[in-house]
Short mmCIF file of C-alpha atoms in Angstrom, two decimals:
data_model
loop_
_atom_site.label_atom_id
_atom_site.label_comp_id
_atom_site.label_asym_id
_atom_site.label_seq_id
_atom_site.Cartn_x
_atom_site.Cartn_y
_atom_site.Cartn_z
CA MET A 261 113.65 94.99 130.14
CA ASN A 262 113.59 91.19 129.95
CA PHE A 263 110.27 90.70 131.67
CA LEU A 264 109.71 87.23 130.23
CA ASP A 265 112.18 85.77 132.72
CA ASP A 266 110.76 87.66 135.71
CA ASP A 267 108.82 85.29 137.98
CA ARG A 268 107.30 87.98 140.21
CA ILE A 269 103.49 88.02 140.27
CA ILE A 270 101.50 91.23 139.88
CA MET A 271 97.75 91.37 140.58
CA THR A 272 95.87 93.42 137.96
CA LEU A 273 92.48 95.01 137.50
CA ASP A 274 90.45 96.45 134.63
CA ALA A 275 88.20 98.98 136.37
CA GLY A 276 84.88 100.01 134.88
CA GLY A 277 81.85 101.78 136.27
CA THR A 278 79.79 98.59 135.97
CA ASN A 279 82.28 95.78 136.55
CA PHE A 280 85.75 95.13 137.94
CA VAL A 281 87.76 92.50 136.04
CA PHE A 282 90.55 90.91 138.09
CA SER A 283 93.56 88.86 137.02
CA ALA A 284 97.30 88.39 137.61
CA MET A 285 100.40 88.34 135.42
CA GLN A 286 103.81 86.68 135.66
CA GLY A 287 106.57 86.91 133.07
CA GLY A 288 104.33 89.15 130.97
CA LYS A 289 101.62 86.48 130.73
CA THR A 290 98.20 86.18 132.31
CA ILE A 291 98.23 83.39 134.91
CA VAL A 292 94.73 83.85 136.39
CA GLU A 293 91.69 83.57 134.14
CA PRO A 294 90.09 87.03 134.31
CA PHE A 295 86.88 87.17 136.35
CA SER A 296 84.53 90.02 137.11
CA LEU A 297 82.64 91.39 140.08
CA PRO A 298 80.06 94.20 140.03
CA SER A 299 81.74 97.48 140.93
CA LYS A 300 78.86 98.65 143.20
CA ALA A 301 80.08 102.17 142.50
CA ALA A 302 77.15 103.91 144.21
CA SER A 303 78.42 102.95 147.69
CA LEU A 304 82.03 103.57 148.71
CA ASP A 305 82.06 100.81 151.33
CA ASP A 306 80.54 98.31 148.91
CA CYS A 307 82.89 99.36 146.10
CA LEU A 308 86.00 99.04 148.26
CA GLY A 309 84.69 95.72 149.54
CA GLN A 310 84.45 94.41 145.97
CA LEU A 311 88.02 95.47 145.26
CA VAL A 312 89.32 93.71 148.35
CA ALA A 313 87.26 90.59 147.62
CA GLY A 314 88.51 90.44 144.04
CA PHE A 315 92.16 90.78 144.95
CA GLU A 316 91.78 88.30 147.81
CA THR A 317 90.42 85.78 145.30
CA VAL A 318 93.32 86.43 142.90
CA LYS A 319 95.78 86.02 145.76
CA SER A 320 94.27 82.63 146.58
CA LEU A 321 94.67 81.47 142.97
CA VAL A 322 98.35 82.29 142.34
CA PRO A 323 101.21 79.87 143.17
CA LYS A 324 103.07 82.32 145.41
CA ALA A 325 102.60 85.67 147.11
CA PRO A 326 102.09 88.62 144.73
CA VAL A 327 104.62 91.43 145.03
CA ALA A 328 102.40 94.31 143.90
CA ILE A 329 99.01 95.45 142.65
CA SER A 330 98.93 97.46 139.42
CA PHE A 331 95.93 98.58 137.39
CA ALA A 332 94.23 101.21 135.28
CA PHE A 333 91.55 103.39 136.86
CA PRO A 334 89.61 106.25 135.29
CA GLY A 335 90.65 109.84 136.07
CA PRO A 336 90.74 112.56 137.20
CA ALA A 337 93.28 111.31 139.68
CA ASP A 338 96.57 111.92 141.42
CA TYR A 339 97.99 108.64 140.17
CA GLU A 340 101.41 109.04 141.79
CA ASN A 341 99.79 109.18 145.24
CA GLY A 342 96.98 106.74 144.41
CA ILE A 343 94.15 109.22 144.94
CA ILE A 344 91.09 108.97 142.68
CA GLY A 345 89.04 112.12 142.15
CA ASP A 346 85.43 112.81 141.17
CA LEU A 347 84.30 110.27 138.55
CA PRO A 348 80.95 110.31 136.72
CA ASN A 349 80.64 106.51 136.89
CA PHE A 350 81.74 106.32 140.55
CA PRO A 351 79.41 108.66 142.45
CA SER A 352 80.70 107.44 145.80
CA PHE A 353 84.19 108.78 145.03
CA ARG A 354 83.15 112.44 145.36
CA GLY A 355 85.81 114.51 147.07
CA GLY A 356 88.60 112.04 146.38
CA VAL A 357 89.42 108.55 147.62
CA ALA A 358 92.92 107.42 148.64
CA LEU A 359 92.52 104.11 146.83
CA GLY A 360 96.21 103.26 146.51
CA PRO A 361 97.02 103.74 150.21
CA TYR A 362 93.83 101.86 151.15
CA LEU A 363 94.80 98.78 149.12
CA HIS A 364 98.40 99.02 150.33
CA ASN A 365 97.16 98.89 153.93
CA LYS A 366 94.94 95.90 153.14
CA PHE A 367 97.52 93.80 151.29
CA GLY A 368 100.86 95.16 152.50
CA ILE A 369 102.37 95.41 149.01
CA PRO A 370 103.03 98.36 146.64
CA VAL A 371 100.05 99.61 144.64
CA PHE A 372 100.45 101.31 141.26
CA ILE A 373 97.56 103.08 139.53
CA ASN A 374 97.54 104.81 136.16
CA ASN A 375 95.11 105.68 133.40
CA ASP A 376 94.26 103.23 130.65
CA GLY A 377 95.61 105.36 127.79
CA SER A 378 99.05 105.56 129.36
CA LEU A 379 99.16 101.86 130.20
CA PHE A 380 97.94 100.97 126.68
CA ALA A 381 100.83 102.96 125.20
CA TYR A 382 103.30 101.37 127.61
CA GLY A 383 102.12 97.84 126.82
CA GLU A 384 102.35 98.43 123.07
CA ALA A 385 105.80 100.02 123.40
CA MET A 386 107.31 97.30 125.56
CA GLY A 387 105.58 94.17 124.26
CA GLY A 388 103.35 95.02 121.32
CA ALA A 389 103.30 97.02 118.09
CA LEU A 390 106.60 98.84 118.56
CA LEU A 391 108.53 95.57 118.70
CA ASP A 392 106.65 94.18 115.71
CA VAL A 393 107.20 97.25 113.52
CA ASN A 394 110.92 97.40 114.36
CA ARG A 395 111.22 93.69 113.58
CA GLU A 396 109.51 94.21 110.22
CA LEU A 397 111.84 97.12 109.43
CA ALA A 398 114.84 94.91 110.22
CA GLU A 399 113.51 92.10 108.03
CA ALA A 400 113.02 94.60 105.19
CA GLY A 401 116.67 95.65 105.50
CA SER A 402 115.83 99.15 106.70
CA PRO A 403 118.15 100.94 109.14
CA LYS A 404 115.16 102.84 110.57
CA ARG A 405 114.04 102.03 114.14
CA TYR A 406 111.44 103.55 116.44
CA ARG A 407 111.79 104.21 120.17
CA ASN A 408 108.75 106.37 120.88
CA VAL A 409 105.03 105.59 120.90
CA LEU A 410 101.88 107.69 120.87
CA GLY A 411 99.15 105.25 121.92
CA LEU A 412 95.46 106.02 121.40
CA THR A 413 92.28 104.23 122.46
CA PHE A 414 89.05 104.78 120.54
CA GLY A 415 86.12 103.82 122.75
CA THR A 416 83.83 105.44 125.30
CA GLY A 417 86.37 108.27 125.29
CA PHE A 418 89.55 109.33 123.52
CA GLY A 419 92.39 107.87 125.59
CA ALA A 420 96.06 108.57 124.98
CA GLY A 421 99.51 107.92 126.36
CA VAL A 422 103.11 108.61 125.42
CA VAL A 423 106.22 106.47 125.80
CA VAL A 424 109.60 108.06 125.07
CA ASP A 425 112.55 105.68 124.74
CA GLY A 426 111.01 103.16 127.13
CA HIS A 427 109.84 105.72 129.67
CA LEU A 428 106.15 106.45 130.26
CA LEU A 429 105.29 110.14 130.19
CA LEU A 430 103.29 110.93 133.33
CA GLY A 431 103.64 114.70 133.59
CA ASP A 432 103.87 116.80 136.73
CA ASN A 433 100.11 116.62 137.23
CA GLY A 434 99.53 113.05 136.08
CA VAL A 435 98.00 114.10 132.76
CA GLY A 436 100.99 113.67 130.45
CA GLY A 437 99.86 112.62 126.99
CA ASP A 438 96.19 113.54 127.40
CA ILE A 439 94.95 114.86 124.06
CA TRP A 440 91.21 114.31 124.47
CA CYS A 441 90.87 118.00 125.40
CA PHE A 442 92.49 119.32 122.21
CA ASP A 443 90.05 121.32 120.12
CA ASN A 444 87.76 119.55 117.66
CA LYS A 445 88.52 120.39 114.01
CA LEU A 446 84.91 119.96 112.89
CA HIS A 447 83.38 121.72 115.93
CA PRO A 448 86.07 124.07 117.30
CA THR A 449 84.08 124.98 120.43
CA GLU A 450 84.07 121.31 121.47
CA VAL A 451 86.89 119.09 122.68
CA ALA A 452 88.33 116.43 120.39
CA GLU A 453 86.69 113.61 122.36
CA GLU A 454 83.29 114.84 121.15
CA GLY A 455 84.43 113.76 117.68
CA VAL A 456 86.51 110.71 118.71
CA SER A 457 84.34 108.41 120.80
CA ILE A 458 81.44 105.99 120.63
CA ARG A 459 78.96 108.85 121.05
CA ALA A 460 80.67 110.73 118.20
CA VAL A 461 80.03 107.93 115.69
CA GLN A 462 76.43 107.67 116.88
CA ARG A 463 75.94 111.42 116.67
CA PHE A 464 77.43 111.70 113.17
CA TYR A 465 75.25 108.87 111.88
CA ARG A 466 72.05 110.32 113.39
CA GLU A 467 72.79 113.72 111.87
CA LEU A 468 73.63 112.33 108.43
CA SER A 469 70.98 109.61 108.12
CA GLY A 470 68.12 110.97 110.19
CA ASP A 471 67.89 107.53 111.81
CA LYS A 472 67.13 108.01 115.53
CA ALA A 473 67.51 104.35 116.46
CA GLU A 474 69.93 103.42 119.25
CA LEU A 475 72.73 101.96 117.15
CA THR A 476 76.18 100.88 118.32
CA PRO A 477 79.36 101.66 116.37
CA LYS A 478 79.37 97.96 115.41
CA ASP A 479 75.86 98.40 113.94
CA ILE A 480 77.03 101.45 112.02
CA TYR A 481 80.10 99.58 110.79
CA ASP A 482 77.90 96.71 109.58
CA ILE A 483 75.71 99.24 107.77
CA ALA A 484 78.81 100.70 106.10
CA CYS A 485 79.84 97.19 105.01
CA GLY A 486 76.35 96.40 103.68
CA LYS A 487 75.81 93.68 106.29
CA GLN A 488 72.91 95.50 107.94
CA PRO A 489 70.10 97.69 106.54
CA GLY A 490 70.68 101.43 106.76
CA ASP A 491 72.32 104.37 105.05
CA ASP A 492 75.72 103.00 104.07
CA GLU A 493 77.04 106.34 102.78
CA ALA A 494 76.10 108.05 106.03
CA ALA A 495 77.80 105.27 107.97
CA LYS A 496 81.04 105.60 105.99
CA GLU A 497 80.96 109.38 106.34
CA SER A 498 80.48 109.03 110.11
CA PHE A 499 83.73 107.11 110.40
CA ARG A 500 85.47 109.50 107.99
CA ARG A 501 84.57 112.45 110.20
CA PHE A 502 85.77 110.51 113.23
CA GLY A 503 89.08 110.01 111.40
CA VAL A 504 89.41 113.69 110.53
CA VAL A 505 89.02 114.82 114.15
CA ALA A 506 91.33 112.07 115.41
CA GLY A 507 93.94 112.77 112.71
CA ASP A 508 94.00 116.47 113.52
CA ALA A 509 94.61 115.82 117.22
CA ILE A 510 97.18 113.10 116.52
CA ALA A 511 99.09 115.33 114.10
CA MET A 512 99.48 117.99 116.78
CA ALA A 513 100.50 115.48 119.44
CA ASP A 514 102.90 113.46 117.30
CA THR A 515 104.63 116.60 116.11
CA ILE A 516 105.96 116.71 119.70
CA VAL A 517 106.30 112.95 120.33
CA ASP A 518 107.68 112.02 116.87
CA GLY A 519 106.87 108.34 117.37
CA LEU A 520 104.92 105.37 116.10
CA VAL A 521 101.15 105.85 116.41
CA VAL A 522 99.38 102.77 117.81
CA ILE A 523 95.60 102.64 118.02
CA GLY A 524 93.25 100.28 119.87
CA GLY A 525 89.82 100.18 121.48
CA GLY A 526 86.39 99.03 120.32
CA VAL A 527 85.81 101.70 117.67
CA ALA A 528 89.27 101.01 116.20
CA ASN A 529 87.79 97.79 114.79
CA SER A 530 86.33 100.06 112.10
CA TYR A 531 89.84 101.14 111.07
CA LYS A 532 89.27 100.50 107.36
CA TYR A 533 86.85 103.45 107.32
CA ILE A 534 88.75 105.56 109.89
CA PHE A 535 92.45 105.24 109.06
CA PRO A 536 92.42 106.66 105.49
CA ALA A 537 90.87 109.95 106.64
CA LEU A 538 93.01 109.98 109.78
CA VAL A 539 96.26 109.59 107.84
CA ASP A 540 95.15 112.07 105.15
CA GLU A 541 94.56 114.64 107.89
CA MET A 542 98.03 113.99 109.33
CA ASN A 543 99.44 114.56 105.84
CA SER A 544 97.39 117.69 105.15
CA LYS A 545 98.78 121.13 104.35
CA LEU A 546 98.94 124.45 106.21
CA LEU A 547 100.13 127.88 105.11
CA LEU A 548 103.50 129.41 105.89
CA ARG A 549 103.90 132.97 104.53
CA GLY A 550 101.20 132.21 102.00
CA GLN A 551 102.81 128.98 100.80
CA GLU A 552 101.53 125.46 101.45
CA VAL A 553 103.67 123.29 103.72
CA ASN A 554 103.14 119.90 105.26
CA ARG A 555 101.56 120.24 108.70
CA MET A 556 103.96 117.58 110.03
CA GLN A 557 107.66 117.23 109.23
CA MET A 558 107.10 113.47 108.98
CA LYS A 559 104.99 111.71 106.38
CA ALA A 560 102.33 109.45 107.92
CA TYR A 561 101.65 105.97 106.55
CA ASN A 562 98.65 103.71 107.14
CA LEU A 563 100.36 100.44 108.07
CA GLU A 564 97.07 98.53 107.74
CA ASP A 565 97.19 99.25 104.00
CA PRO A 566 99.57 96.76 102.30
CA ILE A 567 100.79 99.25 99.68
CA GLU A 568 101.48 102.02 102.20
CA LYS A 569 103.11 99.56 104.58
CA ALA A 570 105.49 98.37 101.84
CA GLU A 571 106.46 101.98 101.09
CA PHE A 572 106.96 102.68 104.81
CA LEU A 573 109.20 99.64 105.30
CA LYS A 574 111.23 100.42 102.19
CA GLY A 575 111.87 104.09 103.00
CA GLU A 576 114.67 105.79 101.08
CA PRO A 577 117.81 103.93 102.22
CA VAL A 578 121.17 105.04 100.88
CA LYS A 579 124.83 104.38 101.63
CA VAL A 580 126.80 107.40 102.81
CA LYS A 581 130.57 107.39 102.58
CA VAL A 582 132.59 108.23 105.68
CA PRO A 583 134.96 111.07 104.63
CA GLY A 584 138.60 110.04 104.29
CA THR A 585 137.80 106.32 104.30
CA ASP A 586 136.49 103.58 102.05
CA SER A 587 133.68 102.84 104.56
CA PHE A 588 129.98 103.47 104.09
CA VAL A 589 127.16 103.75 106.62
CA ASP A 590 123.45 103.10 106.18
CA TYR A 591 121.24 106.19 106.13
CA ASP A 592 117.51 106.67 105.61
CA PRO A 593 116.77 110.38 105.29
CA GLN A 594 112.99 110.01 104.95
CA LYS A 595 111.16 111.34 107.98
CA ARG A 596 108.14 109.13 108.43
CA VAL A 597 105.76 107.72 111.00
CA GLY A 598 103.44 104.73 110.88
CA VAL A 599 99.86 104.48 112.09
CA VAL A 600 99.18 100.90 113.16
CA LEU A 601 96.42 98.93 114.84
CA THR A 602 97.23 97.29 118.16
CA ARG A 603 99.00 93.98 117.67
CA ILE A 604 97.95 92.44 121.01
CA GLY A 605 94.53 93.99 121.68
CA ALA A 606 93.76 96.99 123.86
CA SER A 607 92.79 95.01 126.95
CA GLN A 608 95.94 92.88 126.83
CA ALA A 609 98.10 95.94 126.16
CA ILE A 610 96.64 97.74 129.19
CA SER A 611 97.19 94.70 131.41
CA LEU A 612 100.73 94.27 130.12
CA GLY A 613 101.37 97.97 130.63
CA ALA A 614 100.16 97.77 134.22
CA TYR A 615 102.34 94.72 134.86
CA LEU A 616 105.46 96.28 133.32
CA TYR A 617 104.90 99.60 135.08
CA ALA A 618 104.96 97.78 138.41
CA ILE A 619 107.99 95.67 137.48
CA TYR A 620 109.87 98.78 136.37
CA HIS A 621 109.24 100.59 139.66
CA LEU A 622 109.93 97.53 141.78
#
């Protein structure tokens, strides 16, 4: 998909319970400086009015008529039909709101809605980390290439999406790729998101340190780094536990996807304390007939660690002779997967994913 040469304009939105952030993209680039309006989520009429006002403003700022609207919106939802279900942060949406058809009637152009985890994965697959990693493999002389992506966002919740050979996995119910509801390795009666979220880091630190102050994950990261007073060991352990729960869920998911793992979101900024435990968990052992075996057929590498990245790029390349000829072909028998931080930022990846999703369907 050569989207860089596509001059069609797509209006985009980053939807939150507090604010709506509007923009537009053309050729895969942002062409309207993002601006925000309060979501006014308590009143359906007011909320819809803000959406219309925001998109009307975007429409007035672009050089020609937009051809579609495409954006991420929290679920539960029937994304294919543009219907948003009951959302905690949008009390006025109780019972379901046909948001896609409503905006289509207002603007007369197609409207595409998806969840942020899926669009993050799509953006990273089509214009982010997947391209970068494949380029680095080529530069290293490796024959290995990746086509699939498991994208994760670490933030308020545990978002996820899957792209298989350029195609976004939606699922028959619009929940393809959701792994937030996997079980939690450290607390098996809870879902994974209770261990992979902002509140998880805060909870772990309170339990370990006894500090009841209202700290953000950034505060806890600064404590771990020694930049802020507090229990640095408890802070590091909080992120390690986060990594264990995330790594367990990712190992199960990527056993099916078998693709590059790309991670973004606010809490991902603490990757230096999260990724080692996450990758160790992916590389952990289970029992088969009493014998230890790797829980994944692939070996996971932390691509934010220079030594592991070098090993990942090198692989185990060999030349294999074609029988009956003097010809050889390149072969890398090592099954491996990389865990990498977003290369373009979660917000940009989601916007790019929304743009590309619309272009693809148009």
